[in-house]
């Protein structure tokens, strides 16, 4: 009796297991028959999710392969970034090295004003991290980290730091390219790496591509901006670079005043 019972249970278990195997095989055959492809294991599905997100959010400008030749690119005033060239303007790491994940994430989050690059802060942070992966993959970068923290503290600096920042502004001849200048002067004509004429921003009135906070300006001063006439001043003492970043912040004119000035410049206000 016991042996018979074990035999029945064994046959029942075999039948149930066989049915499950047959069901799985049939399901696999159905998927392959309908799609022509075999479903990837769960571990291989993360990359397509990131690529689909990139296609939906970024490829119109930056292209399917990240080369900057998306269908919208010809209609933009500034060419979209070609990620395959491995050059980034807004970074906290030195040119030629791996860009920081934090730099790309921050650019995605706040966009680039006044360029056509919008802010993608409506995406979940995890989605933005997937897009960071895609940008790094297009440039074949590996080993990217969160990036260094800026040594420039937020808030205002004391009078001594600001005075030193004004001196550094003169010593580094920033007014050769940027306004304001004292005494007033006309900035030198500038071109980018492609030979296209470019204009350095007015430090008091114009928007900055990478942010106007002293912590952001510090990295532009230190590493420059690849592809532009803006050089890096890594050789300058760090204290001087910090002081200069605070001085540039002091030059900023409140947004309302900048708007009034822009209107006057265009002749919309007397």
PDB file of N, CA and C in Angstrom, residues 162 165-166 169 174 178-181 202-206 208 244-254 258:
ATOM      1  N   UNK A 162      36.913  88.744  -1.812  1.00  0.00           N
ATOM      2  CA  UNK A 162      36.372  89.450  -2.966  1.00  0.00           C
ATOM      3  C   UNK A 162      37.399  90.400  -3.579  1.00  0.00           C
ATOM      4  N   UNK A 165      39.733  88.332  -5.505  1.00  0.00           N
ATOM      5  CA  UNK A 165      39.085  87.885  -6.735  1.00  0.00           C
ATOM      6  C   UNK A 165      39.136  88.940  -7.819  1.00  0.00           C
ATOM      7  N   UNK A 166      38.954  90.206  -7.451  1.00  0.00           N
ATOM      8  CA  UNK A 166      39.031  91.297  -8.430  1.00  0.00           C
ATOM      9  C   UNK A 166      40.450  91.431  -8.982  1.00  0.00           C
ATOM     10  N   UNK A 169      41.021  88.629 -11.454  1.00  0.00           N
ATOM     11  CA  UNK A 169      40.299  88.945 -12.691  1.00  0.00           C
ATOM     12  C   UNK A 169      41.177  89.791 -13.608  1.00  0.00           C
ATOM     13  N   UNK A 174      40.884  88.485 -17.754  1.00  0.00           N
ATOM     14  CA  UNK A 174      39.558  87.966 -18.107  1.00  0.00           C
ATOM     15  C   UNK A 174      38.802  88.926 -19.013  1.00  0.00           C
ATOM     16  N   UNK A 178      35.782  88.748 -21.767  1.00  0.00           N
ATOM     17  CA  UNK A 178      34.506  88.953 -21.084  1.00  0.00           C
ATOM     18  C   UNK A 178      34.276  90.424 -20.744  1.00  0.00           C
ATOM     19  N   UNK A 179      33.013  90.788 -20.740  1.00  0.00           N
ATOM     20  CA  UNK A 179      32.568  92.016 -20.114  1.00  0.00           C
ATOM     21  C   UNK A 179      31.954  91.636 -18.766  1.00  0.00           C
ATOM     22  N   UNK A 180      31.925  92.517 -17.769  1.00  0.00           N
ATOM     23  CA  UNK A 180      32.377  93.916 -17.806  1.00  0.00           C
ATOM     24  C   UNK A 180      33.893  94.032 -17.729  1.00  0.00           C
ATOM     25  N   UNK A 181      34.384  95.196 -18.147  1.00  0.00           N
ATOM     26  CA  UNK A 181      35.812  95.482 -18.082  1.00  0.00           C
ATOM     27  C   UNK A 181      36.009  96.882 -17.529  1.00  0.00           C
ATOM     28  N   UNK A 202      28.724  87.907 -21.193  1.00  0.00           N
ATOM     29  CA  UNK A 202      28.852  89.058 -20.295  1.00  0.00           C
ATOM     30  C   UNK A 202      28.626  88.513 -18.889  1.00  0.00           C
ATOM     31  N   UNK A 203      29.627  88.641 -18.033  1.00  0.00           N
ATOM     32  CA  UNK A 203      29.571  87.991 -16.730  1.00  0.00           C
ATOM     33  C   UNK A 203      28.518  88.591 -15.813  1.00  0.00           C
ATOM     34  N   UNK A 204      28.037  89.767 -16.147  1.00  0.00           N
ATOM     35  CA  UNK A 204      27.005  90.363 -15.315  1.00  0.00           C
ATOM     36  C   UNK A 204      25.604  90.127 -15.817  1.00  0.00           C
ATOM     37  N   UNK A 205      25.460  89.955 -17.162  1.00  0.00           N
ATOM     38  CA  UNK A 205      24.130  89.940 -17.749  1.00  0.00           C
ATOM     39  C   UNK A 205      23.719  88.589 -18.347  1.00  0.00           C
ATOM     40  N   UNK A 206      24.657  87.851 -18.903  1.00  0.00           N
ATOM     41  CA  UNK A 206      24.299  86.647 -19.655  1.00  0.00           C
ATOM     42  C   UNK A 206      24.155  85.425 -18.744  1.00  0.00           C
ATOM     43  N   UNK A 208      24.937  81.585 -17.774  1.00  0.00           N
ATOM     44  CA  UNK A 208      26.110  80.726 -17.871  1.00  0.00           C
ATOM     45  C   UNK A 208      25.643  79.308 -18.202  1.00  0.00           C
ATOM     46  N   UNK A 244      38.284  84.118  -7.438  1.00  0.00           N
ATOM     47  CA  UNK A 244      37.758  84.571  -8.723  1.00  0.00           C
ATOM     48  C   UNK A 244      36.323  84.103  -8.925  1.00  0.00           C
ATOM     49  N   UNK A 245      36.013  82.887  -8.511  1.00  0.00           N
ATOM     50  CA  UNK A 245      34.637  82.381  -8.636  1.00  0.00           C
ATOM     51  C   UNK A 245      33.674  83.243  -7.835  1.00  0.00           C
ATOM     52  N   UNK A 246      34.081  83.672  -6.638  1.00  0.00           N
ATOM     53  CA  UNK A 246      33.224  84.548  -5.831  1.00  0.00           C
ATOM     54  C   UNK A 246      33.123  85.936  -6.456  1.00  0.00           C
ATOM     55  N   UNK A 247      34.208  86.418  -7.043  1.00  0.00           N
ATOM     56  CA  UNK A 247      34.162  87.733  -7.688  1.00  0.00           C
ATOM     57  C   UNK A 247      33.170  87.719  -8.853  1.00  0.00           C
ATOM     58  N   UNK A 248      33.187  86.655  -9.661  1.00  0.00           N
ATOM     59  CA  UNK A 248      32.254  86.549 -10.785  1.00  0.00           C
ATOM     60  C   UNK A 248      30.820  86.546 -10.268  1.00  0.00           C
ATOM     61  N   UNK A 249      30.573  85.882  -9.125  1.00  0.00           N
ATOM     62  CA  UNK A 249      29.229  85.862  -8.554  1.00  0.00           C
ATOM     63  C   UNK A 249      28.780  87.267  -8.167  1.00  0.00           C
ATOM     64  N   UNK A 250      29.706  88.071  -7.673  1.00  0.00           N
ATOM     65  CA  UNK A 250      29.372  89.445  -7.280  1.00  0.00           C
ATOM     66  C   UNK A 250      29.037  90.287  -8.512  1.00  0.00           C
ATOM     67  N   UNK A 251      29.658  89.971  -9.646  1.00  0.00           N
ATOM     68  CA  UNK A 251      29.383  90.721 -10.874  1.00  0.00           C
ATOM     69  C   UNK A 251      27.979  90.481 -11.408  1.00  0.00           C
ATOM     70  N   UNK A 252      27.354  89.389 -10.969  1.00  0.00           N
ATOM     71  CA  UNK A 252      26.032  89.062 -11.491  1.00  0.00           C
ATOM     72  C   UNK A 252      25.019  90.144 -11.125  1.00  0.00           C
ATOM     73  N   UNK A 253      24.224  90.524 -12.110  1.00  0.00           N
ATOM     74  CA  UNK A 253      23.170  91.513 -11.919  1.00  0.00           C
ATOM     75  C   UNK A 253      21.862  90.766 -11.665  1.00  0.00           C
ATOM     76  N   UNK A 254      21.021  91.232 -10.733  1.00  0.00           N
ATOM     77  CA  UNK A 254      19.751  90.535 -10.485  1.00  0.00           C
ATOM     78  C   UNK A 254      18.970  90.314 -11.768  1.00  0.00           C
ATOM     79  N   UNK A 258      18.649  92.460 -15.256  1.00  0.00           N
ATOM     80  CA  UNK A 258      19.163  91.932 -16.519  1.00  0.00           C
ATOM     81  C   UNK A 258      18.083  92.014 -17.591  1.00  0.00           C
TER      82      UNK A 258
END
